[in-house]
PDB file of C-alpha atoms in Angstrom:
ATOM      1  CA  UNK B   1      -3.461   4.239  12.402  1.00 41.00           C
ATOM      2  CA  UNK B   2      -1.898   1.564  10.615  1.00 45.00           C
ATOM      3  CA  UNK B   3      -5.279  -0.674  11.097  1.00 48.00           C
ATOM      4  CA  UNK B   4      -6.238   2.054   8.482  1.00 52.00           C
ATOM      5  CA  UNK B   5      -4.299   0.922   5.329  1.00 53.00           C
ATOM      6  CA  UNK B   6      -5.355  -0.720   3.081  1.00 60.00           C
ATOM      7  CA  UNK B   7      -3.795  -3.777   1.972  1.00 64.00           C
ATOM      8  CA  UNK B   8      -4.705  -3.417  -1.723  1.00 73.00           C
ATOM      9  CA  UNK B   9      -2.248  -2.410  -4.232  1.00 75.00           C
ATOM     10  CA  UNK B  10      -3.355  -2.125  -7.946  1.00 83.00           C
ATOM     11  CA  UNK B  11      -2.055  -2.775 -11.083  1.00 89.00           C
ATOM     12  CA  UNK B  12      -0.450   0.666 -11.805  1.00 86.00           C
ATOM     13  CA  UNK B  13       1.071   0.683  -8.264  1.00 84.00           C
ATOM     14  CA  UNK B  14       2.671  -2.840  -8.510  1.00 86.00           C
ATOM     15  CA  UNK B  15       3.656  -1.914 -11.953  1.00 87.00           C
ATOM     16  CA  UNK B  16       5.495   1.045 -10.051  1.00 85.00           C
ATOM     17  CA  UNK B  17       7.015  -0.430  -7.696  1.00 84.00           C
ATOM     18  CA  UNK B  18       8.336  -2.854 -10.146  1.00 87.00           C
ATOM     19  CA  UNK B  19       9.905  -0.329 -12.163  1.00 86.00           C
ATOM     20  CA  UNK B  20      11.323   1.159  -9.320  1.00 84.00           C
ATOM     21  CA  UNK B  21      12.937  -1.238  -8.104  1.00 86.00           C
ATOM     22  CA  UNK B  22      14.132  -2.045 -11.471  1.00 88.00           C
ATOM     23  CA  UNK B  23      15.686   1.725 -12.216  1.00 86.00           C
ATOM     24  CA  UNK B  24      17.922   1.568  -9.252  1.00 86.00           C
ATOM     25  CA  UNK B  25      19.945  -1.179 -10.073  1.00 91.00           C
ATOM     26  CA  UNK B  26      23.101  -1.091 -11.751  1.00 93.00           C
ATOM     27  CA  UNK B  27      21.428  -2.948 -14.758  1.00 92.00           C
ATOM     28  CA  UNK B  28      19.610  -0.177 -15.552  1.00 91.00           C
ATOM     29  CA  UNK B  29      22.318   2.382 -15.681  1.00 91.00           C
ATOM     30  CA  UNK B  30      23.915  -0.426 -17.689  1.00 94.00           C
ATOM     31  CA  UNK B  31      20.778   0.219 -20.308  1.00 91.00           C
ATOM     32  CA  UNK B  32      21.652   3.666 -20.044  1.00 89.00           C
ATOM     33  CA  UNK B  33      25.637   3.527 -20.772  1.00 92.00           C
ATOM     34  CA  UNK B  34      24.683   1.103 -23.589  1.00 93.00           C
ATOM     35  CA  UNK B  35      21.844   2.963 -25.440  1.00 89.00           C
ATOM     36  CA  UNK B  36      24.510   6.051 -25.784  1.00 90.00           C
ATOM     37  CA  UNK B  37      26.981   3.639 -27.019  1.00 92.00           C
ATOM     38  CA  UNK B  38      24.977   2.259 -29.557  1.00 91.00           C
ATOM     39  CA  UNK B  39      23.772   5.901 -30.753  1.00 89.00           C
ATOM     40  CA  UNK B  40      26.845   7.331 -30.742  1.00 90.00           C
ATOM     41  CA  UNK B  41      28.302   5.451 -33.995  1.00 91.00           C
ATOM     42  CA  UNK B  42      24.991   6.452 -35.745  1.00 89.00           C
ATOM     43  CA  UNK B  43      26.564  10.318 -36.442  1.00 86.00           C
ATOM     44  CA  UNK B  44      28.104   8.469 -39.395  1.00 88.00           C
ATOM     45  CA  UNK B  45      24.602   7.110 -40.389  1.00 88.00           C
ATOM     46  CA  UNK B  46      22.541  10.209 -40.218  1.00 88.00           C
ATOM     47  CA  UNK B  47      22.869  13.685 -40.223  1.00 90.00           C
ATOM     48  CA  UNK B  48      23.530  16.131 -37.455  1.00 89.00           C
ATOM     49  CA  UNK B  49      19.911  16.892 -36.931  1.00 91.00           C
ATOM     50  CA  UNK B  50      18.530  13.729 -37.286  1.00 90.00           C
ATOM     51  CA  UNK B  51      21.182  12.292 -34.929  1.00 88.00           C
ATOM     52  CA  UNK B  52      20.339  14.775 -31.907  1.00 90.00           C
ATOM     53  CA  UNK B  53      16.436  14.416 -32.662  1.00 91.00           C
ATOM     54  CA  UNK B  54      17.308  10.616 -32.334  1.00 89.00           C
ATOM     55  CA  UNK B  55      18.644  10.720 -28.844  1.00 89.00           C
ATOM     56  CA  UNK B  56      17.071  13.647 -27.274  1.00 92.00           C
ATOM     57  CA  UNK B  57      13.351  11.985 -27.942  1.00 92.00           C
ATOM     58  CA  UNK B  58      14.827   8.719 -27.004  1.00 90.00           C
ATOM     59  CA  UNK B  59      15.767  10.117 -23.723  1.00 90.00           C
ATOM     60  CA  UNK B  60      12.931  12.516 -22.896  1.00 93.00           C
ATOM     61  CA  UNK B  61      10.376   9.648 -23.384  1.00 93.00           C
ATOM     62  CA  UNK B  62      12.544   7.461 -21.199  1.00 90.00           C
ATOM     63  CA  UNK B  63      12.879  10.009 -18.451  1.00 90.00           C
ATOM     64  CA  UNK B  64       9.011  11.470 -18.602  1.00 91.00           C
ATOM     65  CA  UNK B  65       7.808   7.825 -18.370  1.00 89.00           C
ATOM     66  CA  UNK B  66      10.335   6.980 -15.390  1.00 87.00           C
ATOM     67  CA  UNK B  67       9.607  10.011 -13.650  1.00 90.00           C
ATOM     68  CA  UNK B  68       6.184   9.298 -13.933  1.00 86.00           C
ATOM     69  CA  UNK B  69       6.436   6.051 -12.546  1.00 85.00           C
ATOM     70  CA  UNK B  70       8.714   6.939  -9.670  1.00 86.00           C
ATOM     71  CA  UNK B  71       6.884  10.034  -8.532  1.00 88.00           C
ATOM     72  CA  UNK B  72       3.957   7.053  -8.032  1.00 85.00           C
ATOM     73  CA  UNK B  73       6.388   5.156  -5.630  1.00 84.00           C
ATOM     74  CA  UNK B  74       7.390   8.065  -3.711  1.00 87.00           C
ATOM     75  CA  UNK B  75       3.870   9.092  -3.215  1.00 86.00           C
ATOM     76  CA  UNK B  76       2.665   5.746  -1.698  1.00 83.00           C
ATOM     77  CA  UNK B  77       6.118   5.261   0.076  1.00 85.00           C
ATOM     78  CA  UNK B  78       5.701   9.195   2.058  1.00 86.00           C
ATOM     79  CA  UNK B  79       1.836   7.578   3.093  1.00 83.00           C
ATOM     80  CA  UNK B  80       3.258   4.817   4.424  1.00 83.00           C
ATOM     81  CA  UNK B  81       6.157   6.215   6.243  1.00 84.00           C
ATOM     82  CA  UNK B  82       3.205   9.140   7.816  1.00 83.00           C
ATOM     83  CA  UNK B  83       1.301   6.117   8.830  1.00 83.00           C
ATOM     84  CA  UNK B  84       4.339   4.395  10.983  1.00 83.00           C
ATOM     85  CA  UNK B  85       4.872   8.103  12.449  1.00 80.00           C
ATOM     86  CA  UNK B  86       1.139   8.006  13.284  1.00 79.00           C
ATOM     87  CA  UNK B  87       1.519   4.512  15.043  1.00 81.00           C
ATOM     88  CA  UNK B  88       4.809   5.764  16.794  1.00 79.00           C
ATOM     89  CA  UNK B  89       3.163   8.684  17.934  1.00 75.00           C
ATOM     90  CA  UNK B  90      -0.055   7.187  19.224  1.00 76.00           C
ATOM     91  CA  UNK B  91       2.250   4.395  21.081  1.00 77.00           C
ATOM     92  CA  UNK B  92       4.135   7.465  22.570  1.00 77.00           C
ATOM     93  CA  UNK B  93       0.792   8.944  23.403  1.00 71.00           C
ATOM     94  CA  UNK B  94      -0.286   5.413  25.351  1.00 75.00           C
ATOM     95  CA  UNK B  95       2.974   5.469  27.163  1.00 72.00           C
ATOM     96  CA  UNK B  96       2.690   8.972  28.545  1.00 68.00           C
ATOM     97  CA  UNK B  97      -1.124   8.100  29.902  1.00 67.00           C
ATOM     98  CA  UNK B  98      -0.034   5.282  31.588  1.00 72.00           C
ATOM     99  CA  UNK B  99       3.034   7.394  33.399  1.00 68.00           C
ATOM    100  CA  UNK B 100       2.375   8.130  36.942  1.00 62.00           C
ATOM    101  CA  UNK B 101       4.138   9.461  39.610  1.00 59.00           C
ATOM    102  CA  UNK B 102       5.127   6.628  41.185  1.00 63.00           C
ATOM    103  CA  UNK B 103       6.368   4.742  38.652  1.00 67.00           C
ATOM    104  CA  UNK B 104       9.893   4.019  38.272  1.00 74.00           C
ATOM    105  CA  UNK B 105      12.729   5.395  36.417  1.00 75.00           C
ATOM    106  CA  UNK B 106      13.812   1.818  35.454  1.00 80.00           C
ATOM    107  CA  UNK B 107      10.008   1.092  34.347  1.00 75.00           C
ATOM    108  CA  UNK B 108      10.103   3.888  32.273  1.00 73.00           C
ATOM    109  CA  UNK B 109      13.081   3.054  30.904  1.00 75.00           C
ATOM    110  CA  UNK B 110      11.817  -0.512  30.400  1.00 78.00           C
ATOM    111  CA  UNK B 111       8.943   0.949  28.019  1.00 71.00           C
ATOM    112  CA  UNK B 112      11.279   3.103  26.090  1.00 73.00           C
ATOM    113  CA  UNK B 113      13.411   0.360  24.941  1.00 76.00           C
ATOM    114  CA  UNK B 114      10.576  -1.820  23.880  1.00 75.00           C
ATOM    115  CA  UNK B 115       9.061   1.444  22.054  1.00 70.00           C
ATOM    116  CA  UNK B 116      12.886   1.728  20.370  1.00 71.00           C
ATOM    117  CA  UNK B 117      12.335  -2.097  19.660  1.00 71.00           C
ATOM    118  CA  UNK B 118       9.503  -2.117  18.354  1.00 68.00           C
ATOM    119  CA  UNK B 119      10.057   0.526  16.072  1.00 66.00           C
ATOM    120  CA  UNK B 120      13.564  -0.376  14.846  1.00 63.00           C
ATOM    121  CA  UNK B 121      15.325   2.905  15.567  1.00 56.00           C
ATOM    122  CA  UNK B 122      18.745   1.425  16.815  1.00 50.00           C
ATOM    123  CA  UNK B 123      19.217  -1.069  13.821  1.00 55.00           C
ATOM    124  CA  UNK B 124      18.205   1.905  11.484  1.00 55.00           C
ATOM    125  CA  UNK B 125      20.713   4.228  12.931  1.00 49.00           C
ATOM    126  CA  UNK B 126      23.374   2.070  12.883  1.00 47.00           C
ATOM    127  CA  UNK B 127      23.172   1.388   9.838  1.00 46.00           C
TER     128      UNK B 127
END
């Protein structure tokens, strides 16, 4: 239940997060338009080998570390999304105990739209 996370968020996953956020914004695509621009002159400065070893390492270390770092985020972003399905389903679970079969259509209707409140569903799917 969500009572059951923990709050704490270390160093690596803040750093995450971080970078993240930082390597979906345009900016960073920017970085990426702009180190192939500035390699690109540089086949008149080396040679043919030395010009593909420059930009394939350059890029493989860039991607390794980013993928690295965003694998992180999706991880902790998948336990937190199975923890709000674990509160929606336990606040299903509550609603369907409480049912009887006397109650109303327009009290069960009443809980559903502050369980669809509560969890956001009509702003999210308008969206």
């Amino acid at each position: 239940m969500p009572s059951d996370v923990d709050g704490n968020v270390g160093r690596f996953d803040r750093f995450s997060s971080l970078a993240s956020k930082l390597t979906s914004r345009p900016g960073y695509f920017a970085f990426c338009v702009l180190l192939v621009l500035i390699w690109a002159p540089t086949f008149f400065v080396f040679d043919k080998l030395t010009w593909h070893l420059l930009i394939d390492t350059v890029t493989t270390v860039i991607t390794f570390l980013t993928v690295a770092l965003l694998q992180n985020s999706e991880t902790r972003n998948e336990a937190a999304l199975q923890h709000k399905l674990n509160a929606v389903a336990g606040g299903l679970a509550d609603i369907m105990d409480r049912l009887s079969d006397d109650e109303t259509p327009e009290e069960m209707r009443r809980r559903r739209d502050e369980l669809r409140r509560a969890v956001g569903l009509e702003e999210n799917e308008s969206v």
